[in-house]
Amino acid sequence: MSSMTFEQLDLEPILVRALADMGYVKPTTIQSQVIPEAMSGRDIMASAPTGTGKTAAFLLPVCQHLLDFPRRNAGPARILILTPTRELAMQIGQDARAIVKGTHLKVEVIIGGVHASEHLPALTKTTDIVIATPGRLLQYIEEESFDSRDIEMLVLDEADRMLDMGFINEVDRIAAEARWRRQTMLFSATLEGRGLMRFAADLLKDPVEITAAPPRSERKKINQWIHLADDPEHKFALLTHILRQPDVSRSIVFVKTRERLEELASRLQQEGLDNAWLRGEMEQVRRVEALERFRIGRVNILVATDVASRGIDLPQVSHVINYDMPRTPDVYVHRIGRTGRAGNKGTAISLVEAHDMPLVLRTERYLDEALKRRVIDELRPQHKEARVVSRKKKDKDRKTAAPKPKEKLRKRATKDKGRPKWAGAAPPRVRPPKIDDDADE
Ligand code: AMP
């Protein structure tokens, strides 16, 4: 939080009142950085992960602009906000409606997966702010049912994610359609990568660059650790054990593919662990329904692919569990950002098999911190138990089934000089990482 107040940011009292109703008392760091620059008319390029308050950081200057320069005639949208996922679009729509509550401003959302009739107001009625996912919006632009000529401000939210999802051409074309705009703001979890920089250079004019990496103190609110799993069955046992802990009140379990999601969701169900699930290419009605069941607490477990890892605001998620490690560290950061929000404490647990260790290493390097290793007594990983506990038959059986360590891996491990000991560059069966010190259960 910054030391400023919303009044000091020269926002209209009607907006400040709406913010108070939303429980926003003071601007967050990113809000106090972005709002004055945006209100002075500058283009913005901001690195701001979700959870920092970035949504209001662009919505507030947008709304203030619309109030400062009221429209004279009926007409199409003056502000266009592009965002990668439907959930995020709906979330921003909700926030925008809450902010403009006391004003005459109209907000519409255009997303795929819903019937075109729901978009009629955005296409035919006077609208101020349109929040859209690129695919469906472009379709309307091509059919000439959406008019982008009145757009004065363009906001690209989660630009890195839009690029990752392959929306670059769509976004380029939409930006070209909105060429009469006077201001563009780009928000991205990170401002790294050539693709993103080129994209930003094309779309922004002399932008102010703002970095709102979450301060370390905020990051520390998320307690992170990993459990080593011997194999998929062991991993499943770890998961069900964790989900049954009393402090695990609301959790999101991330998996990497749709197939795995379905399998895991139904296995958890069989174990009596009621859950809702969320993945891409899902009918909109079912998505909303799943999110709602989780949001209102009908179920306390949400199994999701990465489509849910960004942008959606689900309050009070106590635990994020990586059942599958994410492909890249920035996805890890986004996933764990679902917990520990708005000052609450959060926990992120990753269940890793030997073959995930390179991803763990990369993540640790990216975070610049080691992830704690933890052990659950009754579910100790076999490779560790085999070293410290006398062998039980079960363990023996497992051990014989274990693949022989590959020479190649061993060689690589010895080459990994300089890496921290805990890094476990080789699969645990080959060289168990030192986890004893951190084991706390
Ligand atoms: P965002 O990064 O926009 O997804 O926001 C993260 C969370 O912080 C959401 O739950 C917002 O409702 C909340 N939030 C945003 N700005 C503020 C603020 N100034 N004060 C309190 N909560 C806020």
Short mmCIF file of C-alpha atoms and ligand atoms in Angstrom, two decimals:
data_model
loop_
_atom_site.label_atom_id
_atom_site.label_comp_id
_atom_site.label_asym_id
_atom_site.label_seq_id
_atom_site.Cartn_x
_atom_site.Cartn_y
_atom_site.Cartn_z
CA MET A 1 0.00 0.00 0.00
CA SER A 2 1.16 3.52 -0.62
CA SER A 3 0.94 6.40 1.80
CA MET A 4 -1.34 8.34 -0.56
CA THR A 5 -5.09 8.54 -0.52
CA PHE A 6 -7.42 8.21 -3.48
CA GLU A 7 -8.47 11.84 -3.02
CA GLN A 8 -4.87 12.90 -3.49
CA LEU A 9 -4.93 11.20 -6.85
CA ASP A 10 -7.55 13.72 -7.98
CA LEU A 11 -10.24 11.20 -8.51
CA GLU A 12 -13.85 12.25 -8.65
CA PRO A 13 -15.56 11.83 -5.23
CA ILE A 14 -18.14 9.55 -6.79
CA LEU A 15 -15.36 7.15 -7.75
CA VAL A 16 -13.71 7.40 -4.34
CA ARG A 17 -17.03 6.55 -2.71
CA ALA A 18 -17.43 3.52 -4.94
CA LEU A 19 -13.92 2.42 -3.97
CA ALA A 20 -14.77 2.77 -0.30
CA ASP A 21 -17.80 0.54 -0.87
CA MET A 22 -15.49 -1.99 -2.46
CA GLY A 23 -13.30 -1.88 0.62
CA TYR A 24 -10.47 -0.01 -1.09
CA VAL A 25 -9.28 2.55 1.41
CA LYS A 26 -5.89 3.47 0.02
CA PRO A 27 -4.29 2.99 -3.35
CA THR A 28 -1.88 0.10 -3.76
CA THR A 29 1.65 0.85 -4.94
CA ILE A 30 0.87 0.22 -8.59
CA GLN A 31 -2.25 2.35 -8.37
CA SER A 32 -0.39 5.32 -6.96
CA GLN A 33 2.27 4.93 -9.63
CA VAL A 34 0.04 4.42 -12.64
CA ILE A 35 -2.93 6.68 -11.97
CA PRO A 36 -1.17 10.09 -12.07
CA GLU A 37 0.81 9.17 -15.20
CA ALA A 38 -2.23 7.76 -16.94
CA MET A 39 -4.27 10.84 -16.01
CA SER A 40 -1.60 13.06 -17.53
CA GLY A 41 -2.23 11.29 -20.81
CA ARG A 42 0.98 9.28 -21.05
CA ASP A 43 1.13 5.80 -22.48
CA ILE A 44 1.87 3.24 -19.81
CA MET A 45 3.91 0.10 -19.83
CA ALA A 46 3.64 -1.56 -16.47
CA SER A 47 4.83 -4.80 -15.08
CA ALA A 48 2.28 -5.75 -12.52
CA PRO A 49 1.34 -9.28 -11.62
CA THR A 50 -2.21 -9.97 -10.52
CA GLY A 51 -2.75 -9.34 -6.88
CA THR A 52 -1.09 -5.94 -6.98
CA GLY A 53 -4.30 -4.05 -7.69
CA LYS A 54 -3.52 -3.48 -11.36
CA THR A 55 -7.14 -3.70 -12.46
CA ALA A 56 -8.14 -0.58 -10.60
CA ALA A 57 -4.83 1.00 -11.67
CA PHE A 58 -6.16 1.17 -15.21
CA LEU A 59 -9.89 1.34 -14.51
CA LEU A 60 -9.65 4.45 -12.38
CA PRO A 61 -7.86 6.73 -14.89
CA VAL A 62 -10.16 5.36 -17.57
CA CYS A 63 -13.27 6.25 -15.57
CA GLN A 64 -11.87 9.62 -14.57
CA HIS A 65 -11.22 10.40 -18.23
CA LEU A 66 -14.78 9.50 -19.16
CA LEU A 67 -16.12 11.75 -16.41
CA ASP A 68 -13.77 14.61 -17.32
CA PHE A 69 -14.76 14.47 -20.96
CA PRO A 70 -18.39 13.42 -21.05
CA ARG A 71 -19.69 12.25 -24.38
CA ARG A 72 -21.93 14.55 -26.36
CA ASN A 73 -23.67 11.99 -28.49
CA ALA A 74 -24.78 8.43 -28.24
CA GLY A 75 -22.21 6.08 -29.69
CA PRO A 76 -19.96 3.06 -29.40
CA ALA A 77 -17.26 2.30 -26.86
CA ARG A 78 -14.66 4.90 -25.99
CA ILE A 79 -12.48 2.58 -23.96
CA LEU A 80 -11.40 -0.87 -24.98
CA ILE A 81 -9.78 -3.28 -22.54
CA LEU A 82 -8.34 -6.46 -24.02
CA THR A 83 -7.59 -9.40 -21.83
CA PRO A 84 -6.57 -12.99 -22.53
CA THR A 85 -9.21 -15.04 -20.75
CA ARG A 86 -12.94 -14.97 -20.33
CA GLU A 87 -12.71 -15.19 -16.57
CA LEU A 88 -10.43 -12.23 -16.42
CA ALA A 89 -12.73 -10.26 -18.71
CA MET A 90 -15.68 -11.01 -16.46
CA GLN A 91 -13.67 -10.14 -13.39
CA ILE A 92 -12.63 -6.80 -14.83
CA GLY A 93 -16.22 -6.23 -15.91
CA GLN A 94 -17.36 -6.76 -12.34
CA ASP A 95 -14.75 -4.39 -10.94
CA ALA A 96 -15.54 -1.78 -13.59
CA ARG A 97 -19.26 -1.94 -12.85
CA ALA A 98 -18.57 -1.54 -9.16
CA ILE A 99 -16.37 1.49 -9.78
CA VAL A 100 -18.83 3.26 -12.11
CA LYS A 101 -21.80 2.37 -9.92
CA GLY A 102 -22.76 5.95 -9.09
CA THR A 103 -22.19 7.31 -12.59
CA HIS A 104 -23.98 7.09 -15.91
CA LEU A 105 -21.12 5.09 -17.46
CA LYS A 106 -21.94 1.84 -19.21
CA VAL A 107 -19.71 -1.21 -19.13
CA GLU A 108 -20.04 -4.25 -21.40
CA VAL A 109 -18.09 -7.48 -21.71
CA ILE A 110 -17.50 -9.31 -24.99
CA ILE A 111 -16.17 -12.85 -24.62
CA GLY A 112 -16.25 -16.13 -26.48
CA GLY A 113 -18.38 -19.02 -25.33
CA VAL A 114 -21.55 -17.03 -24.79
CA HIS A 115 -24.45 -16.43 -27.11
CA ALA A 116 -24.07 -13.46 -29.43
CA SER A 117 -27.33 -12.02 -28.12
CA GLU A 118 -25.55 -11.24 -24.86
CA HIS A 119 -23.32 -8.90 -26.79
CA LEU A 120 -26.12 -6.94 -28.38
CA PRO A 121 -25.93 -4.05 -25.92
CA ALA A 122 -22.20 -3.69 -26.56
CA LEU A 123 -22.80 -3.70 -30.30
CA THR A 124 -25.92 -1.62 -30.59
CA LYS A 125 -26.28 0.61 -27.53
CA THR A 126 -24.25 3.49 -26.25
CA THR A 127 -21.37 1.98 -24.33
CA ASP A 128 -18.42 3.57 -22.58
CA ILE A 129 -16.15 0.72 -21.63
CA VAL A 130 -15.87 -2.58 -23.43
CA ILE A 131 -13.81 -5.39 -21.94
CA ALA A 132 -13.12 -8.14 -24.43
CA THR A 133 -11.14 -11.22 -25.27
CA PRO A 134 -9.46 -10.72 -28.65
CA GLY A 135 -10.96 -13.60 -30.66
CA ARG A 136 -14.62 -12.78 -30.31
CA LEU A 137 -14.09 -9.06 -30.58
CA LEU A 138 -12.18 -9.41 -33.83
CA GLN A 139 -14.99 -11.51 -35.20
CA TYR A 140 -17.40 -8.64 -34.56
CA ILE A 141 -14.98 -6.14 -36.03
CA GLU A 142 -14.71 -8.24 -39.18
CA GLU A 143 -18.47 -8.57 -39.42
CA GLU A 144 -18.56 -4.83 -38.99
CA SER A 145 -20.86 -5.12 -36.05
CA PHE A 146 -18.38 -3.59 -33.61
CA ASP A 147 -17.31 -0.04 -34.27
CA SER A 148 -13.84 0.79 -32.96
CA ARG A 149 -13.57 4.27 -34.38
CA ASP A 150 -14.53 6.05 -31.17
CA ILE A 151 -11.97 4.30 -29.02
CA GLU A 152 -9.90 6.83 -27.16
CA MET A 153 -8.00 4.53 -24.85
CA LEU A 154 -6.80 1.00 -25.34
CA VAL A 155 -5.74 -1.14 -22.39
CA LEU A 156 -3.91 -4.41 -22.90
CA ASP A 157 -4.13 -6.45 -19.76
CA GLU A 158 -1.82 -9.42 -19.22
CA ALA A 159 -0.10 -8.70 -22.49
CA ASP A 160 2.49 -11.42 -21.95
CA ARG A 161 -0.25 -13.93 -21.51
CA MET A 162 -2.02 -12.77 -24.64
CA LEU A 163 1.19 -13.32 -26.56
CA ASP A 164 1.70 -16.72 -24.96
CA MET A 165 -1.79 -17.68 -26.01
CA GLY A 166 -1.04 -16.73 -29.59
CA PHE A 167 -3.25 -13.64 -29.76
CA ILE A 168 -0.56 -11.44 -31.23
CA ASN A 169 -2.18 -11.05 -34.65
CA GLU A 170 -5.61 -10.48 -33.23
CA VAL A 171 -4.35 -7.84 -30.84
CA ASP A 172 -2.34 -6.15 -33.60
CA ARG A 173 -5.35 -5.99 -35.83
CA ILE A 174 -7.63 -4.70 -33.10
CA ALA A 175 -5.05 -2.07 -32.17
CA ALA A 176 -4.91 -1.02 -35.82
CA GLU A 177 -8.69 -0.69 -35.86
CA ALA A 178 -8.48 1.48 -32.77
CA ARG A 179 -5.94 3.75 -34.41
CA TRP A 180 -7.71 6.99 -33.45
CA ARG A 181 -7.01 6.38 -29.81
CA ARG A 182 -5.02 8.89 -27.83
CA GLN A 183 -3.61 6.64 -25.16
CA THR A 184 -2.54 3.04 -24.72
CA MET A 185 -1.72 1.19 -21.52
CA LEU A 186 -0.04 -2.15 -21.42
CA PHE A 187 0.05 -4.34 -18.33
CA SER A 188 2.03 -7.49 -18.14
CA ALA A 189 3.21 -9.80 -15.38
CA THR A 190 6.74 -9.27 -16.62
CA LEU A 191 8.24 -6.94 -19.18
CA GLU A 192 10.75 -9.47 -20.36
CA GLY A 193 11.12 -11.19 -23.67
CA ARG A 194 11.78 -9.88 -27.11
CA GLY A 195 8.29 -10.68 -28.34
CA LEU A 196 6.73 -8.55 -25.69
CA MET A 197 9.16 -5.67 -26.11
CA ARG A 198 8.59 -5.55 -29.85
CA PHE A 199 4.87 -5.70 -29.35
CA ALA A 200 5.04 -2.86 -26.81
CA ALA A 201 7.28 -0.78 -29.08
CA ASP A 202 4.72 -1.09 -31.89
CA LEU A 203 1.73 -0.15 -29.82
CA LEU A 204 2.96 2.39 -27.30
CA LYS A 205 4.22 5.93 -27.82
CA ASP A 206 6.94 7.05 -25.47
CA PRO A 207 5.49 5.07 -22.57
CA VAL A 208 6.22 5.61 -18.92
CA GLU A 209 7.65 2.39 -17.65
CA ILE A 210 6.39 1.28 -14.28
CA THR A 211 7.51 -1.77 -12.41
CA ALA A 212 5.43 -2.99 -9.59
CA ALA A 213 7.06 -6.23 -8.70
CA PRO A 214 5.40 -7.32 -5.50
CA PRO A 215 7.62 -6.21 -2.66
CA ARG A 216 9.45 -9.03 -0.94
CA SER A 217 7.34 -8.50 2.13
CA GLU A 218 4.23 -9.27 0.07
CA ARG A 219 5.81 -12.27 -1.55
CA LYS A 220 6.71 -13.64 1.81
CA LYS A 221 3.08 -13.91 2.69
CA ILE A 222 3.03 -17.03 0.59
CA ASN A 223 4.60 -19.92 2.35
CA GLN A 224 6.00 -22.24 -0.29
CA TRP A 225 7.33 -25.76 -0.10
CA ILE A 226 7.56 -28.97 -2.02
CA HIS A 227 6.98 -32.62 -1.31
CA LEU A 228 8.98 -35.21 -3.17
CA ALA A 229 6.86 -37.97 -4.63
CA ASP A 230 8.15 -41.35 -5.68
CA ASP A 231 5.57 -41.99 -8.35
CA PRO A 232 2.06 -40.93 -9.41
CA GLU A 233 0.38 -43.05 -6.73
CA HIS A 234 2.51 -41.57 -4.01
CA LYS A 235 1.75 -38.15 -5.36
CA PHE A 236 -1.97 -38.80 -5.26
CA ALA A 237 -1.67 -40.02 -1.67
CA LEU A 238 0.20 -36.84 -0.75
CA LEU A 239 -2.48 -34.75 -2.39
CA THR A 240 -5.40 -36.39 -0.61
CA HIS A 241 -3.54 -36.19 2.68
CA ILE A 242 -2.93 -32.48 2.20
CA LEU A 243 -6.47 -31.76 1.09
CA ARG A 244 -7.79 -33.38 4.26
CA GLN A 245 -5.81 -31.15 6.60
CA PRO A 246 -8.08 -28.84 8.58
CA ASP A 247 -6.16 -25.70 7.61
CA VAL A 248 -6.56 -26.46 3.92
CA SER A 249 -9.85 -24.66 3.75
CA ARG A 250 -9.98 -23.64 0.09
CA SER A 251 -7.52 -24.86 -2.44
CA ILE A 252 -6.79 -24.78 -6.11
CA VAL A 253 -5.08 -27.85 -7.50
CA PHE A 254 -3.26 -27.23 -10.75
CA VAL A 255 -2.72 -29.87 -13.38
CA LYS A 256 -1.09 -29.58 -16.75
CA THR A 257 -3.57 -31.08 -19.16
CA ARG A 258 -7.26 -31.40 -19.66
CA GLU A 259 -7.06 -35.19 -19.58
CA ARG A 260 -5.23 -35.19 -16.30
CA LEU A 261 -7.70 -32.73 -14.92
CA GLU A 262 -10.64 -34.95 -15.64
CA GLU A 263 -8.93 -38.00 -14.24
CA LEU A 264 -7.83 -36.25 -11.08
CA ALA A 265 -11.14 -34.53 -10.48
CA SER A 266 -13.01 -37.81 -10.64
CA ARG A 267 -10.48 -39.68 -8.51
CA LEU A 268 -10.76 -37.02 -5.84
CA GLN A 269 -14.50 -37.29 -6.04
CA GLN A 270 -14.25 -41.05 -5.48
CA GLU A 271 -12.18 -40.32 -2.40
CA GLY A 272 -14.99 -38.15 -1.09
CA LEU A 273 -13.15 -34.94 -1.88
CA ASP A 274 -15.83 -32.87 -3.58
CA ASN A 275 -14.43 -30.53 -6.15
CA ALA A 276 -15.23 -28.26 -9.01
CA TRP A 277 -13.06 -28.08 -12.09
CA LEU A 278 -12.11 -25.48 -14.56
CA ARG A 279 -10.35 -25.75 -17.86
CA GLY A 280 -10.13 -24.12 -21.23
CA GLU A 281 -12.67 -24.85 -23.94
CA MET A 282 -15.46 -25.28 -21.52
CA GLU A 283 -18.96 -24.06 -22.08
CA GLN A 284 -19.28 -20.64 -20.52
CA VAL A 285 -22.27 -21.60 -18.40
CA ARG A 286 -20.37 -24.50 -16.89
CA ARG A 287 -17.29 -22.41 -16.23
CA VAL A 288 -19.28 -19.78 -14.41
CA GLU A 289 -21.10 -22.48 -12.50
CA ALA A 290 -17.85 -24.18 -11.43
CA LEU A 291 -16.31 -20.91 -10.33
CA GLU A 292 -19.43 -19.98 -8.46
CA ARG A 293 -19.58 -23.31 -6.59
CA PHE A 294 -16.06 -22.70 -5.46
CA ARG A 295 -16.54 -19.02 -4.75
CA ILE A 296 -19.53 -19.50 -2.50
CA GLY A 297 -17.93 -22.48 -0.77
CA ARG A 298 -20.19 -25.29 -1.98
CA VAL A 299 -16.91 -27.05 -2.74
CA ASN A 300 -13.54 -26.16 -1.32
CA ILE A 301 -11.36 -27.69 -3.98
CA LEU A 302 -10.98 -26.35 -7.48
CA VAL A 303 -9.03 -28.48 -9.92
CA ALA A 304 -7.79 -26.36 -12.78
CA THR A 305 -5.52 -26.12 -15.74
CA ASP A 306 -3.58 -22.93 -16.20
CA VAL A 307 -6.52 -21.15 -17.68
CA ALA A 308 -7.47 -20.42 -14.09
CA SER A 309 -4.04 -19.36 -12.98
CA ARG A 310 -4.29 -15.78 -14.05
CA GLY A 311 -6.51 -12.94 -13.31
CA ILE A 312 -9.45 -14.54 -11.64
CA ASP A 313 -10.04 -13.15 -8.25
CA LEU A 314 -11.05 -15.90 -5.91
CA PRO A 315 -11.01 -14.63 -2.37
CA GLN A 316 -9.48 -16.57 0.46
CA VAL A 317 -7.72 -19.36 -1.32
CA SER A 318 -5.74 -20.92 1.50
CA HIS A 319 -3.66 -23.27 -0.63
CA VAL A 320 -2.41 -23.52 -4.17
CA ILE A 321 -1.23 -27.02 -4.95
CA ASN A 322 0.85 -27.77 -7.99
CA TYR A 323 -0.10 -31.34 -8.71
CA ASP A 324 1.87 -30.90 -11.90
CA MET A 325 4.71 -28.44 -11.85
CA PRO A 326 4.12 -25.61 -14.32
CA ARG A 327 6.24 -25.51 -17.46
CA THR A 328 7.85 -22.20 -16.64
CA PRO A 329 8.66 -20.24 -13.49
CA ASP A 330 6.49 -17.30 -14.41
CA VAL A 331 3.48 -19.59 -14.60
CA TYR A 332 4.49 -20.82 -11.15
CA VAL A 333 4.44 -17.26 -9.88
CA HIS A 334 1.03 -16.68 -11.41
CA ARG A 335 -0.37 -19.85 -9.98
CA ILE A 336 0.79 -19.18 -6.47
CA GLY A 337 -0.49 -15.63 -6.80
CA ARG A 338 -3.99 -17.11 -6.40
CA THR A 339 -3.31 -17.46 -2.68
CA GLY A 340 -2.09 -14.95 -0.12
CA ARG A 341 -4.10 -12.17 -1.69
CA ALA A 342 -5.16 -8.88 -0.19
CA GLY A 343 -2.98 -9.35 2.84
CA ASN A 344 -4.10 -12.87 3.71
CA LYS A 345 -1.57 -15.56 4.37
CA GLY A 346 -1.28 -18.21 1.73
CA THR A 347 0.45 -21.49 1.09
CA ALA A 348 1.74 -22.96 -2.14
CA ILE A 349 2.70 -26.62 -2.22
CA SER A 350 4.25 -28.41 -5.16
CA LEU A 351 4.25 -32.15 -5.50
CA VAL A 352 7.26 -33.13 -7.50
CA GLU A 353 8.51 -36.33 -8.97
CA ALA A 354 12.10 -36.93 -9.93
CA HIS A 355 11.51 -35.79 -13.48
CA ASP A 356 10.16 -32.44 -12.24
CA MET A 357 13.39 -31.49 -10.52
CA PRO A 358 14.75 -29.42 -13.41
CA LEU A 359 11.57 -27.34 -13.27
CA VAL A 360 11.95 -26.93 -9.53
CA LEU A 361 15.51 -25.74 -10.04
CA ARG A 362 14.50 -23.23 -12.65
CA THR A 363 11.73 -21.95 -10.43
CA GLU A 364 14.09 -21.56 -7.51
CA ARG A 365 16.55 -19.64 -9.63
CA TYR A 366 13.78 -17.40 -10.88
CA LEU A 367 12.48 -16.74 -7.38
CA ASP A 368 16.01 -16.46 -6.10
CA GLU A 369 15.11 -18.61 -3.17
CA ALA A 370 15.08 -22.26 -2.30
CA LEU A 371 11.75 -23.98 -1.91
CA LYS A 372 11.59 -25.81 1.36
CA ARG A 373 11.47 -29.59 1.24
CA ARG A 374 8.89 -31.08 3.50
CA VAL A 375 7.99 -34.58 4.47
CA ILE A 376 4.77 -36.04 5.76
CA ASP A 377 5.69 -38.75 8.23
CA GLU A 378 3.38 -41.45 7.03
CA LEU A 379 4.07 -40.63 3.41
CA ARG A 380 7.82 -40.28 3.36
CA PRO A 381 9.31 -40.59 -0.05
CA GLN A 382 10.75 -44.02 -0.48
CA HIS A 383 14.20 -42.90 -1.47
CA LYS A 384 14.60 -41.15 1.83
CA GLU A 385 13.01 -43.82 3.93
CA ALA A 386 15.29 -46.37 2.31
CA ARG A 387 18.26 -44.52 3.68
CA VAL A 388 17.15 -43.87 7.19
CA VAL A 389 14.59 -46.52 8.10
CA SER A 390 15.11 -50.26 8.06
CA ARG A 391 13.65 -51.69 4.94
CA LYS A 392 10.12 -52.86 4.98
CA LYS A 393 8.89 -55.25 2.40
CA LYS A 394 6.82 -52.62 0.68
CA ASP A 395 9.83 -50.47 0.22
CA LYS A 396 11.87 -53.32 -1.05
CA ASP A 397 9.24 -54.08 -3.65
CA ARG A 398 9.19 -50.52 -4.73
CA LYS A 399 12.91 -50.39 -4.87
CA THR A 400 13.18 -53.38 -7.13
CA ALA A 401 10.63 -51.79 -9.41
CA ALA A 402 12.67 -48.63 -9.49
CA PRO A 403 14.48 -47.90 -12.72
CA LYS A 404 18.22 -48.16 -12.58
CA PRO A 405 19.89 -44.80 -12.36
CA LYS A 406 21.19 -43.80 -15.71
CA GLU A 407 24.88 -43.23 -16.10
CA LYS A 408 24.16 -40.08 -18.05
CA LEU A 409 22.25 -38.53 -15.22
CA ARG A 410 24.96 -39.31 -12.74
CA LYS A 411 27.50 -37.65 -14.94
CA ARG A 412 25.37 -34.56 -15.26
CA ALA A 413 24.88 -34.42 -11.54
CA THR A 414 28.60 -34.30 -10.94
CA LYS A 415 28.86 -31.53 -13.45
CA ASP A 416 26.39 -29.50 -11.52
CA LYS A 417 29.02 -28.11 -9.24
CA GLY A 418 28.09 -24.87 -7.67
CA ARG A 419 24.43 -25.72 -7.54
CA PRO A 420 23.00 -25.79 -4.08
CA LYS A 421 23.03 -29.20 -2.44
CA TRP A 422 19.30 -29.31 -2.12
CA ALA A 423 18.89 -28.79 -5.82
CA GLY A 424 18.65 -32.52 -6.46
CA ALA A 425 19.77 -32.18 -10.06
CA ALA A 426 19.55 -35.90 -10.47
CA PRO A 427 16.35 -37.75 -9.76
CA PRO A 428 16.04 -38.48 -6.07
CA ARG A 429 16.52 -42.19 -6.54
CA VAL A 430 19.96 -41.47 -7.88
CA ARG A 431 21.01 -38.95 -5.34
CA PRO A 432 18.45 -38.00 -2.75
CA PRO A 433 18.30 -34.32 -2.03
CA LYS A 434 19.08 -33.40 1.54
CA ILE A 435 15.72 -32.83 2.97
CA ASP A 436 16.16 -33.87 6.57
CA ASP A 437 16.89 -30.39 7.83
CA ASP A 438 13.71 -28.95 6.51
CA ALA A 439 11.44 -31.83 7.33
CA ASP A 440 9.08 -30.51 9.89
CA GLU A 441 6.35 -33.02 10.24
P1 AMP B 1 -5.80 -7.19 -9.01
O1 AMP B 1 -4.29 -7.19 -8.99
O2 AMP B 1 -6.34 -6.05 -9.77
O3 AMP B 1 -6.33 -8.51 -9.47
O4 AMP B 1 -6.30 -6.97 -7.50
C1 AMP B 1 -6.01 -7.89 -6.49
C2 AMP B 1 -6.97 -7.83 -5.33
O5 AMP B 1 -6.77 -6.64 -4.59
C3 AMP B 1 -8.43 -7.81 -5.73
O6 AMP B 1 -9.11 -8.63 -4.80
C4 AMP B 1 -8.85 -6.39 -5.58
O7 AMP B 1 -10.23 -6.31 -5.30
C5 AMP B 1 -8.00 -5.94 -4.42
N1 AMP B 1 -7.64 -4.50 -4.46
C6 AMP B 1 -7.24 -3.78 -5.52
N2 AMP B 1 -6.97 -2.52 -5.19
C7 AMP B 1 -7.17 -2.43 -3.85
C8 AMP B 1 -7.04 -1.36 -2.89
N3 AMP B 1 -6.63 -0.15 -3.25
N4 AMP B 1 -7.33 -1.65 -1.62
C9 AMP B 1 -7.74 -2.88 -1.25
N5 AMP B 1 -7.89 -3.93 -2.09
C10 AMP B 1 -7.61 -3.70 -3.39
#
